[in-house]
């Protein structure tokens, strides 16, 4: 399992996920920034995501929809704030309505993803900051921790299939 730690800090409204992979930084970067590759792992198993194909570039909104095994859909979006290929990606991740618009009253996480060489592979540290402790607790109650662990776990399978 690639997730080596998940650290929650309710006082700071943060969730930090650290993962290690036996692949170069550039390969992990493509998994985070290519919409077709994101579709292979963004969302827990059984909830495939479909990304709209918008480029992961500062100022862009990248939309996606996850579909449950029962066919229920859950929209989301990334508002891209910064890209420093292949080392750093920052964006706001939020819930979207059926038309792809931000869903009122739902938490928005400010996410910074950092990729760096580590033990012959890549360490990915994803830090999500929420506006309030209540927002963090809301997404945790929705299963965010388990969902992230499962979603990131799929990256090992993708990388193993390429060897």
Coordinates of C-alpha atoms in Angstrom, one line a residue:
X1 CA 0.0 0.0 0.0
X2 CA 1.6 3.3 -1.1
X3 CA 0.0 5.5 1.6
X4 CA 2.6 5.7 4.4
X5 CA 0.7 8.2 6.6
X6 CA -2.4 10.3 6.9
X7 CA -2.1 13.1 9.4
X8 CA -5.2 15.1 10.5
X9 CA -5.0 18.3 12.4
X10 CA -8.5 19.6 13.3
X11 CA -7.1 22.8 14.8
X12 CA -5.3 23.7 11.5
X13 CA -8.1 22.2 9.4
X14 CA -5.6 20.0 7.5
X15 CA -5.3 16.5 6.1
X16 CA -1.8 15.5 4.9
X17 CA -1.4 12.2 2.9
X18 CA 2.1 10.9 2.3
X19 CA 2.6 8.2 -0.2
X20 CA 5.7 6.4 -1.7
X21 CA 6.0 4.9 -5.1
X22 CA 8.7 2.9 -7.0
X23 CA 8.5 5.2 -10.0
X24 CA 10.2 8.4 -11.2
X25 CA 8.7 11.8 -10.3
X26 CA 7.8 12.5 -14.0
X27 CA 5.7 9.3 -14.1
X28 CA 3.7 10.3 -11.0
X29 CA 3.3 13.8 -12.4
X30 CA 1.5 12.5 -15.4
X31 CA -0.8 10.5 -13.2
X32 CA -1.8 13.7 -11.4
X33 CA -2.1 16.0 -14.5
X34 CA -3.3 13.9 -17.5
X35 CA -7.1 13.7 -17.4
X36 CA -7.1 10.2 -19.0
X37 CA -4.7 9.0 -16.3
X38 CA -6.6 10.7 -13.5
X39 CA -9.6 8.7 -14.6
X40 CA -7.7 5.5 -13.7
X41 CA -7.4 6.3 -10.0
X42 CA -9.2 9.5 -8.9
X43 CA -12.0 8.1 -6.6
X44 CA -12.1 4.9 -4.7
X45 CA -12.4 1.5 -6.5
X46 CA -15.9 1.1 -7.9
X47 CA -16.4 4.9 -8.3
X48 CA -14.7 5.7 -11.6
X49 CA -14.1 9.3 -12.4
X50 CA -14.6 10.9 -15.8
X51 CA -12.6 14.2 -16.3
X52 CA -13.7 16.8 -18.8
X53 CA -10.3 17.0 -20.5
X54 CA -9.5 20.6 -19.5
X55 CA -5.7 21.1 -19.2
X56 CA -4.3 21.2 -15.7
X57 CA -3.0 24.8 -16.0
X58 CA -3.3 27.8 -13.7
X59 CA -6.6 29.6 -14.0
X60 CA -8.4 26.6 -15.5
X61 CA -11.4 24.7 -13.9
X62 CA -11.1 21.0 -14.4
X63 CA -14.4 19.2 -14.0
X64 CA -15.1 15.6 -13.1
X65 CA -17.9 13.2 -12.3
X66 CA -17.5 10.0 -10.2
X67 CA -20.1 7.3 -10.7
X68 CA -21.1 4.8 -8.0
X69 CA -21.7 1.1 -8.7
X70 CA -25.4 1.9 -8.5
X71 CA -25.1 4.6 -11.2
X72 CA -25.4 7.6 -8.9
X73 CA -23.1 10.5 -9.9
X74 CA -21.1 12.9 -7.8
X75 CA -19.6 16.0 -9.4
X76 CA -16.5 17.8 -8.5
X77 CA -14.0 20.3 -9.8
X78 CA -10.5 21.5 -9.5
X79 CA -9.7 25.2 -9.8
X80 CA -6.0 25.1 -10.7
X81 CA -4.0 27.7 -8.8
X82 CA -0.4 26.7 -9.5
X83 CA 1.7 24.3 -11.6
X84 CA 5.4 23.8 -11.2
X85 CA 6.0 20.7 -13.4
X86 CA 6.9 18.1 -12.4
X87 CA 7.2 19.0 -8.7
X88 CA 4.2 20.9 -7.4
X89 CA 0.5 21.2 -8.2
X90 CA -2.0 23.4 -6.2
X91 CA -5.7 23.6 -6.7
X92 CA -9.0 24.0 -4.9
X93 CA -11.1 20.8 -5.0
X94 CA -14.8 21.2 -4.5
X95 CA -18.2 19.5 -4.9
X96 CA -20.2 20.3 -8.1
X97 CA -23.8 20.2 -8.9
X98 CA -25.3 18.4 -12.0
X99 CA -24.3 21.4 -14.1
X100 CA -20.7 21.4 -12.9
X101 CA -21.1 24.5 -10.7
X102 CA -19.7 24.7 -7.2
X103 CA -22.2 23.2 -4.7
X104 CA -23.3 25.7 -2.1
X105 CA -22.6 24.8 1.5
X106 CA -20.1 22.1 0.6
X107 CA -16.5 22.2 1.8
X108 CA -13.7 23.2 -0.6
X109 CA -10.2 21.9 0.1
X110 CA -7.1 23.9 -1.0
X111 CA -4.7 21.1 -2.0
X112 CA -1.0 21.3 -2.6
X113 CA 0.6 18.2 -4.1
X114 CA 4.4 17.9 -3.8
X115 CA 6.4 15.3 -5.6
X116 CA 10.1 14.6 -4.8
X117 CA 12.7 11.8 -5.2
X118 CA 12.7 9.4 -2.3
X119 CA 14.5 6.1 -1.9
X120 CA 14.9 5.5 -5.6
X121 CA 11.2 6.4 -6.3
X122 CA 8.9 9.2 -5.6
X123 CA 7.3 10.5 -2.4
X124 CA 4.0 12.4 -2.9
X125 CA 2.8 14.7 -0.1
X126 CA -0.7 16.0 -0.6
X127 CA -1.8 18.7 1.9
X128 CA -5.4 19.7 2.0
X129 CA -6.5 22.8 4.0
X130 CA -10.2 23.4 4.7
X131 CA -11.7 26.8 5.7
X132 CA -12.9 25.5 9.0
X133 CA -12.5 22.5 11.4
X134 CA -16.2 21.8 10.7
X135 CA -15.4 21.5 6.9
X136 CA -12.6 19.0 7.7
X137 CA -14.8 17.0 10.0
X138 CA -17.6 17.0 7.4
X139 CA -15.4 15.4 4.6
X140 CA -13.9 12.9 7.1
X141 CA -17.5 11.9 8.1
X142 CA -18.2 11.3 4.4
X143 CA -15.3 8.8 4.3
X144 CA -12.6 11.0 2.8
X145 CA -9.7 9.3 4.6
X146 CA -10.7 5.8 3.5
X147 CA -11.6 7.0 0.0
X148 CA -8.2 8.7 -0.4
X149 CA -6.3 5.6 0.9
X150 CA -8.2 3.4 -1.6
X151 CA -7.9 5.8 -4.5
X152 CA -4.1 6.3 -4.0
X153 CA -3.8 2.6 -3.6
X154 CA -4.8 2.1 -7.2
X155 CA -1.6 3.9 -8.3
X156 CA 0.4 0.9 -7.3
X157 CA -1.6 -1.3 -9.6
X158 CA -1.3 1.2 -12.5
X159 CA 2.5 1.4 -12.0
X160 CA 2.9 -2.4 -11.6
X161 CA 1.0 -3.0 -14.9
X162 CA 3.7 -0.9 -16.7
X163 CA 6.6 -2.9 -15.4

